[in-house]
């Protein structure tokens, strides 16, 4: 199954998104990589790297990030890993994570899940 | 000429200077960011100094790459991947060298700044560290390497002007960009930390 990693400046936020995704995706590997190693606010190269390695079951991993250094640090993890089945997803964190988790749970392949999660950007919450 | 032992010494001096300026840098970040730039940089360079003994005997390229890796792993904010990439790219242009001269130094700076641009996708005028870095590099190239003292002084002067310039513009990259117009009037923390680093290098020469 495709694995998912949630990268955030906040440990609580990353864990919260994982908890929220678990409601509808009980079996996928999904890992939180939030905050610094000491729990402070920021993003940690090591935490992200460790989370990606745990989430990788051989079917690829999608990483969803909040902003700024979360994106840049994740980029550096990808360059270091050199694993072309690991991808960053450019989408709203909560909506994209939920979408990705459900589809990964359904057994969809990594690039298809990525494309669907990215389309979460277009979905409106309130229809005008 | 500078050898690897002097580079290690210089990194310690940079760490001390960052530490001295940590509160100031954090105050600058409080105005247009999240009050952590000084804390982030001080945490990163503290770890650099702790880990330096392990690489002090190696070539300058290896030392700079190691510094980059440590910064990426410990800084925590945007400046981590940015300065981290800068040092890693800088190390790449002096791989295997136990000694460097002023021409190498310009190449190091150019590669490092290229790394910041690659990572952060920012340009001049977006109120980032690049607004000190790019003018400093241009000024040093224009001054030339024949007189290293004059070259370094020209770089520091241009970096300081760059910091002043950041007060006049709106941030369009990084966390400060969320403030829009409200970012005007404040100098950029990253441009300031770069200037502190360059000043330390110039003073040590
Ligand atoms: N995309 C970018 N390109 C270049 N520099 C940037 C970029 N984003 C942020 N910066 C620099 O990083 C500095 C802030 O660093 P820091 O406070 O450590 O990180 P954070 O913004 O994540 O809290 C800014 O003052 C700016 O100079
Ligand atoms: Mg900050």
Short mmCIF file of C-alpha atoms and ligand atoms in Angstrom, two decimals:
data_model
loop_
_atom_site.label_atom_id
_atom_site.label_comp_id
_atom_site.label_asym_id
_atom_site.label_seq_id
_atom_site.Cartn_x
_atom_site.Cartn_y
_atom_site.Cartn_z
CA UNK A 1 0.00 0.00 0.00
CA UNK A 2 1.05 3.58 -0.66
CA UNK A 3 2.43 5.26 2.45
CA UNK A 4 1.69 8.82 3.57
CA UNK A 5 3.83 11.23 5.59
CA UNK A 6 2.44 14.42 7.13
CA UNK A 7 5.09 17.14 7.59
CA UNK A 8 4.26 20.15 9.75
CA UNK A 9 6.03 22.75 11.87
CA UNK A 10 3.83 21.56 14.71
CA UNK A 11 4.02 18.06 16.18
CA UNK A 12 0.43 18.37 17.34
CA UNK A 13 -0.82 19.44 13.91
CA UNK A 14 0.96 16.55 12.14
CA UNK A 15 -0.38 14.01 14.64
CA UNK A 16 -3.85 15.54 14.38
CA UNK A 17 -3.91 15.15 10.62
CA UNK A 18 -2.82 11.53 10.98
CA UNK A 19 -5.55 10.91 13.56
CA UNK A 20 -8.11 12.50 11.24
CA UNK A 21 -7.02 10.33 8.27
CA UNK A 22 -7.10 7.16 10.33
CA UNK A 23 -10.88 7.50 10.68
CA UNK A 24 -11.28 6.31 7.09
CA UNK A 25 -7.97 4.56 6.43
CA UNK A 26 -7.26 1.94 9.05
CA UNK A 27 -4.52 -0.03 7.32
CA UNK A 28 -2.23 2.25 5.33
CA UNK A 29 1.19 3.22 6.66
CA UNK A 30 0.76 6.86 7.67
CA UNK A 31 3.33 8.74 9.71
CA UNK A 32 3.50 12.15 11.37
CA UNK A 33 6.73 14.17 11.05
CA UNK A 34 5.91 17.34 12.95
CA UNK A 35 8.05 19.74 14.95
CA UNK A 36 11.67 19.58 15.95
CA UNK A 37 13.34 16.60 17.62
CA UNK A 38 12.79 18.25 21.03
CA UNK A 39 9.12 18.89 20.27
CA UNK A 40 9.61 22.60 19.49
CA UNK A 41 8.12 24.34 16.45
CA UNK A 42 10.01 23.80 13.21
CA UNK A 43 10.79 21.06 10.72
CA UNK A 44 13.33 18.30 11.19
CA UNK A 45 15.22 16.63 8.37
CA UNK A 46 15.76 13.49 10.49
CA UNK A 47 12.14 13.20 11.54
CA UNK A 48 10.94 13.46 7.96
CA UNK A 49 13.55 10.97 6.73
CA UNK A 50 12.63 8.46 9.45
CA UNK A 51 8.92 8.83 8.75
CA UNK A 52 9.40 8.27 5.00
CA UNK A 53 11.46 5.15 5.65
CA UNK A 54 8.78 3.73 7.96
CA UNK A 55 5.98 4.55 5.51
CA UNK A 56 7.73 2.92 2.55
CA UNK A 57 6.35 -0.59 2.05
CA UNK A 58 7.59 -0.78 -1.52
CA UNK A 59 4.58 0.86 -3.16
CA UNK A 60 5.79 4.43 -2.79
CA UNK A 61 5.23 7.27 -0.34
CA UNK A 62 3.42 10.60 -0.64
CA UNK A 63 4.52 13.50 1.55
CA UNK A 64 2.13 16.33 2.38
CA UNK A 65 3.54 19.48 3.95
CA UNK A 66 2.30 22.68 5.58
CA UNK A 67 4.49 25.58 4.37
CA UNK A 68 7.88 27.22 3.97
CA UNK A 69 10.67 25.23 5.56
CA UNK A 70 8.44 22.13 5.66
CA UNK A 71 8.54 22.16 1.87
CA UNK A 72 12.25 23.01 1.58
CA UNK A 73 13.35 20.46 4.17
CA UNK A 74 11.24 17.76 2.53
CA UNK A 75 12.86 18.60 -0.81
CA UNK A 76 16.26 17.95 0.76
CA UNK A 77 15.08 14.62 2.15
CA UNK A 78 13.95 13.62 -1.34
CA UNK A 79 17.29 14.63 -2.86
CA UNK A 80 19.12 12.61 -0.22
CA UNK A 81 16.90 9.53 -0.60
CA UNK A 82 16.97 9.43 -4.40
CA UNK A 83 13.92 7.12 -4.35
CA UNK A 84 11.70 7.90 -7.34
CA UNK A 85 8.64 6.34 -5.71
CA UNK A 86 8.58 9.07 -3.04
CA UNK A 87 6.77 12.28 -4.02
CA UNK A 88 5.70 15.60 -2.51
CA UNK A 89 2.04 16.51 -2.98
CA UNK A 90 1.07 20.13 -3.59
CA UNK A 91 -2.33 20.46 -1.93
CA UNK A 92 -4.23 21.77 1.11
CA UNK A 93 -2.92 19.65 3.96
CA UNK A 94 -6.09 18.37 5.60
CA UNK A 95 -8.25 17.89 2.52
CA UNK A 96 -5.41 16.39 0.51
CA UNK A 97 -4.38 14.03 3.30
CA UNK A 98 -7.90 12.70 3.75
CA UNK A 99 -8.30 12.16 0.00
CA UNK A 100 -4.90 10.49 -0.30
CA UNK A 101 -5.49 8.24 2.72
CA UNK A 102 -8.82 6.95 1.45
CA UNK A 103 -7.48 6.22 -2.02
CA UNK A 104 -4.28 4.62 -0.72
CA UNK A 105 -6.42 2.41 1.52
CA UNK A 106 -8.33 1.40 -1.60
CA UNK A 107 -5.13 0.16 -3.19
CA UNK A 108 -4.63 2.85 -5.85
CA UNK A 109 -1.06 3.33 -7.11
CA UNK A 110 1.16 6.15 -5.94
CA UNK A 111 0.97 8.49 -8.95
CA UNK A 112 -2.81 8.14 -9.21
CA UNK A 113 -3.23 8.94 -5.50
CA UNK A 114 -0.93 11.95 -5.92
CA UNK A 115 -2.98 13.32 -8.81
CA UNK A 116 -6.25 12.91 -6.91
CA UNK A 117 -4.87 14.51 -3.76
CA UNK A 118 -3.64 17.48 -5.77
CA UNK A 119 -7.11 17.97 -7.16
CA UNK A 120 -8.24 18.62 -3.55
CA UNK A 121 -7.04 22.18 -4.22
CA UNK A 122 -10.04 22.78 -6.48
CA UNK A 123 -12.74 21.48 -4.14
CA UNK A 124 -14.93 24.16 -2.56
CA UNK A 125 -16.30 23.74 0.93
CA UNK A 126 -19.14 26.18 0.55
CA UNK A 127 -21.01 26.22 -2.71
CA UNK A 128 -21.91 29.72 -3.78
CA UNK B 1 45.52 31.68 1.55
CA UNK B 2 43.42 29.92 4.15
CA UNK B 3 43.83 26.30 5.17
CA UNK B 4 41.34 23.87 6.67
CA UNK B 5 42.40 24.60 10.24
CA UNK B 6 41.68 28.30 9.70
CA UNK B 7 38.29 27.47 8.22
CA UNK B 8 37.44 25.50 11.36
CA UNK B 9 38.57 28.44 13.49
CA UNK B 10 36.47 30.80 11.37
CA UNK B 11 33.38 28.63 11.79
CA UNK B 12 33.82 28.88 15.56
CA UNK B 13 34.06 32.66 15.27
CA UNK B 14 30.92 32.73 13.13
CA UNK B 15 29.14 30.63 15.73
CA UNK B 16 30.17 33.05 18.50
CA UNK B 17 29.01 36.07 16.47
CA UNK B 18 25.67 34.44 15.69
CA UNK B 19 25.29 33.65 19.37
CA UNK B 20 26.05 37.27 20.33
CA UNK B 21 23.49 38.47 17.79
CA UNK B 22 20.90 35.78 18.49
CA UNK B 23 18.58 38.00 20.48
CA UNK B 24 18.81 40.82 17.93
CA UNK B 25 18.06 38.44 15.04
CA UNK B 26 15.14 36.96 16.94
CA UNK B 27 13.75 40.45 17.63
CA UNK B 28 13.93 41.24 13.92
CA UNK B 29 12.04 38.02 13.22
CA UNK B 30 9.47 38.95 15.89
CA UNK B 31 8.50 41.99 13.83
CA UNK B 32 7.80 40.17 10.55
CA UNK B 33 7.98 36.47 11.36
CA UNK B 34 7.78 34.04 14.23
CA UNK B 35 10.55 35.22 16.57
CA UNK B 36 12.97 32.37 16.03
CA UNK B 37 15.63 33.32 13.48
CA UNK B 38 18.33 34.01 16.08
CA UNK B 39 17.37 30.96 18.13
CA UNK B 40 17.38 28.80 14.98
CA UNK B 41 20.76 30.02 13.76
CA UNK B 42 22.37 29.82 17.20
CA UNK B 43 21.10 26.26 17.69
CA UNK B 44 22.48 25.26 14.27
CA UNK B 45 25.93 26.81 14.68
CA UNK B 46 26.25 25.49 18.23
CA UNK B 47 25.86 21.98 16.85
CA UNK B 48 28.33 22.81 14.06
CA UNK B 49 30.96 23.71 16.63
CA UNK B 50 30.21 20.59 18.66
CA UNK B 51 30.66 18.35 15.63
CA UNK B 52 33.64 20.14 14.06
CA UNK B 53 36.34 18.11 15.82
CA UNK B 54 35.13 15.05 13.88
CA UNK B 55 35.84 16.66 10.49
CA UNK B 56 38.56 19.22 11.31
CA UNK B 57 41.29 17.19 9.62
CA UNK B 58 39.34 16.81 6.38
CA UNK B 59 39.48 18.99 3.27
CA UNK B 60 37.61 22.29 3.16
CA UNK B 61 34.95 20.91 0.81
CA UNK B 62 34.14 18.09 3.22
CA UNK B 63 34.03 20.48 6.17
CA UNK B 64 31.63 22.87 4.43
CA UNK B 65 29.38 20.01 3.32
CA UNK B 66 29.25 18.70 6.86
CA UNK B 67 28.31 22.17 8.12
CA UNK B 68 25.47 22.21 5.57
CA UNK B 69 24.15 18.84 6.71
CA UNK B 70 24.24 19.90 10.36
CA UNK B 71 22.39 23.14 9.61
CA UNK B 72 19.65 21.30 7.69
CA UNK B 73 19.21 18.90 10.59
CA UNK B 74 19.22 21.38 13.46
CA UNK B 75 18.11 24.88 12.44
CA UNK B 76 14.42 24.02 12.06
CA UNK B 77 13.21 27.12 10.20
CA UNK B 78 13.45 28.15 6.54
CA UNK B 79 17.01 29.29 7.16
CA UNK B 80 17.95 25.62 7.80
CA UNK B 81 17.43 24.26 4.29
CA UNK B 82 18.56 27.61 2.83
CA UNK B 83 21.89 28.00 4.64
CA UNK B 84 22.22 24.20 4.64
CA UNK B 85 21.98 24.03 0.86
CA UNK B 86 24.32 27.03 0.60
CA UNK B 87 27.09 25.34 2.61
CA UNK B 88 26.61 22.02 0.81
CA UNK B 89 26.86 23.67 -2.62
CA UNK B 90 29.80 25.77 -1.42
CA UNK B 91 31.60 22.62 -0.29
CA UNK B 92 31.08 21.13 -3.73
CA UNK B 93 33.27 23.73 -5.46
CA UNK B 94 36.27 23.20 -3.15
CA UNK B 95 36.15 19.40 -2.85
CA UNK B 96 39.52 17.94 -1.92
CA UNK B 97 41.15 21.33 -1.26
CA UNK B 98 43.18 21.77 1.92
CA UNK B 99 43.85 25.44 1.08
CA UNK B 100 41.78 28.12 -0.63
CA UNK B 101 42.50 31.61 -1.95
CA UNK B 102 40.34 34.67 -2.67
CA UNK B 103 39.23 33.29 -6.05
CA UNK B 104 38.05 30.11 -4.35
CA UNK B 105 36.23 32.23 -1.79
CA UNK B 106 34.29 34.01 -4.53
CA UNK B 107 33.41 30.65 -6.05
CA UNK B 108 32.28 29.39 -2.66
CA UNK B 109 30.03 32.42 -2.23
CA UNK B 110 28.65 32.19 -5.73
CA UNK B 111 27.83 28.49 -5.38
CA UNK B 112 26.36 29.00 -1.91
CA UNK B 113 24.12 31.84 -3.04
CA UNK B 114 23.12 29.76 -6.07
CA UNK B 115 22.07 27.09 -3.57
CA UNK B 116 19.85 29.57 -1.71
CA UNK B 117 18.21 30.55 -5.00
CA UNK B 118 17.71 26.93 -6.02
CA UNK B 119 16.14 26.02 -2.68
CA UNK B 120 14.03 29.12 -2.00
CA UNK B 121 13.15 30.12 -5.58
CA UNK B 122 13.39 33.79 -4.60
CA UNK B 123 14.82 36.69 -6.58
CA UNK B 124 16.31 40.03 -5.68
CA UNK B 125 13.79 42.42 -4.13
CA UNK B 126 11.63 39.86 -2.31
CA UNK B 127 12.94 40.88 1.12
CA UNK B 128 15.03 37.80 1.85
CA UNK B 129 18.64 36.99 2.66
CA UNK B 130 19.31 37.24 -1.09
CA UNK B 131 18.94 41.02 -0.86
CA UNK B 132 22.18 41.10 1.12
CA UNK B 133 23.84 38.14 -0.62
CA UNK B 134 23.48 39.13 -4.26
CA UNK B 135 24.73 42.74 -3.91
CA UNK B 136 27.62 41.54 -1.73
CA UNK B 137 28.67 39.01 -4.35
CA UNK B 138 28.40 41.58 -7.15
CA UNK B 139 30.45 44.11 -5.18
CA UNK B 140 33.17 41.57 -4.41
CA UNK B 141 33.37 40.44 -8.00
CA UNK B 142 33.63 44.08 -9.11
CA UNK B 143 36.36 44.78 -6.54
CA UNK B 144 38.34 41.78 -7.76
CA UNK B 145 40.60 39.39 -5.88
CA UNK B 146 43.89 41.29 -6.26
CA UNK B 147 43.30 43.12 -2.97
CA UNK B 148 41.45 40.73 -0.67
CA UNK B 149 40.98 43.31 2.09
CA UNK B 150 39.31 45.75 -0.30
CA UNK B 151 37.21 42.93 -1.76
CA UNK B 152 35.88 41.83 1.63
CA UNK B 153 35.20 45.41 2.72
CA UNK B 154 33.27 46.07 -0.48
CA UNK B 155 31.22 42.92 0.17
CA UNK B 156 30.35 43.89 3.73
CA UNK B 157 29.40 47.44 2.69
CA UNK B 158 27.11 46.13 -0.05
CA UNK B 159 25.51 43.57 2.28
CA UNK B 160 24.76 46.32 4.81
CA UNK B 161 23.20 48.46 2.10
CA UNK B 162 21.18 45.42 1.11
CA UNK B 163 19.88 45.08 4.66
CA UNK B 164 18.84 48.77 4.63
CA UNK B 165 17.10 48.21 1.30
CA UNK B 166 15.03 45.36 2.79
CA UNK B 167 13.39 47.92 5.12
CA UNK B 168 11.87 49.65 2.11
CA UNK B 169 10.25 46.68 0.38
CA UNK B 170 7.35 44.25 0.86
CA UNK B 171 8.16 40.62 1.57
CA UNK B 172 6.92 38.31 -1.17
CA UNK B 173 8.74 35.13 -0.08
CA UNK B 174 8.90 33.32 3.23
CA UNK B 175 6.78 33.75 6.31
CA UNK B 176 6.96 37.56 6.21
CA UNK B 177 5.05 37.53 2.90
CA UNK B 178 1.85 36.79 4.84
CA UNK B 179 2.14 40.29 6.33
CA UNK B 180 2.10 42.07 2.96
CA UNK B 181 2.32 45.86 3.41
CA UNK B 182 2.94 45.47 7.13
CA UNK B 183 6.39 44.06 6.39
CA UNK B 184 7.58 47.48 5.16
CA UNK B 185 9.79 49.37 7.60
CA UNK B 186 11.43 46.25 9.03
CA UNK B 187 14.78 44.80 8.00
CA UNK B 188 14.96 41.16 6.97
CA UNK B 189 16.40 38.80 9.61
CA UNK B 190 18.04 36.47 7.08
CA UNK B 191 19.71 39.35 5.22
CA UNK B 192 20.98 40.52 8.61
CA UNK B 193 22.37 37.11 9.65
CA UNK B 194 24.20 36.82 6.33
CA UNK B 195 25.74 40.24 6.91
CA UNK B 196 26.86 39.16 10.40
CA UNK B 197 28.52 36.09 8.88
CA UNK B 198 30.26 38.05 6.12
CA UNK B 199 31.45 40.67 8.62
CA UNK B 200 32.94 37.95 10.79
CA UNK B 201 34.82 36.56 7.80
CA UNK B 202 36.07 40.04 6.86
CA UNK B 203 37.17 40.79 10.45
CA UNK B 204 39.01 37.49 10.69
CA UNK B 205 40.99 38.15 7.53
N1 LIG C 1 12.25 31.44 -0.21
C1 LIG C 1 13.24 32.08 0.44
N2 LIG C 1 14.37 32.42 -0.21
C2 LIG C 1 15.39 33.06 0.43
N3 LIG C 1 15.35 33.37 1.73
C3 LIG C 1 14.25 33.06 2.43
C4 LIG C 1 13.13 32.39 1.83
N4 LIG C 1 12.19 32.19 2.79
C5 LIG C 1 12.70 32.71 3.93
N5 LIG C 1 13.92 33.23 3.72
C6 LIG C 1 14.83 33.85 4.70
O1 LIG C 1 14.70 33.15 5.93
C7 LIG C 1 14.59 34.10 6.98
C8 LIG C 1 13.77 33.53 8.11
O2 LIG C 1 14.46 32.45 8.70
P1 LIG C 1 13.87 31.68 9.95
O3 LIG C 1 13.20 32.63 10.87
O4 LIG C 1 14.98 30.89 10.51
O5 LIG C 1 12.81 30.67 9.30
P2 LIG C 1 11.20 30.68 9.36
O6 LIG C 1 10.74 31.77 8.45
O7 LIG C 1 10.81 29.32 8.89
O8 LIG C 1 10.82 30.94 10.79
C9 LIG C 1 13.99 35.33 6.34
O9 LIG C 1 14.37 36.49 7.04
C10 LIG C 1 14.53 35.30 4.92
O10 LIG C 1 15.76 36.01 4.81
MG1 LIG C 2 11.40 32.64 11.81
#
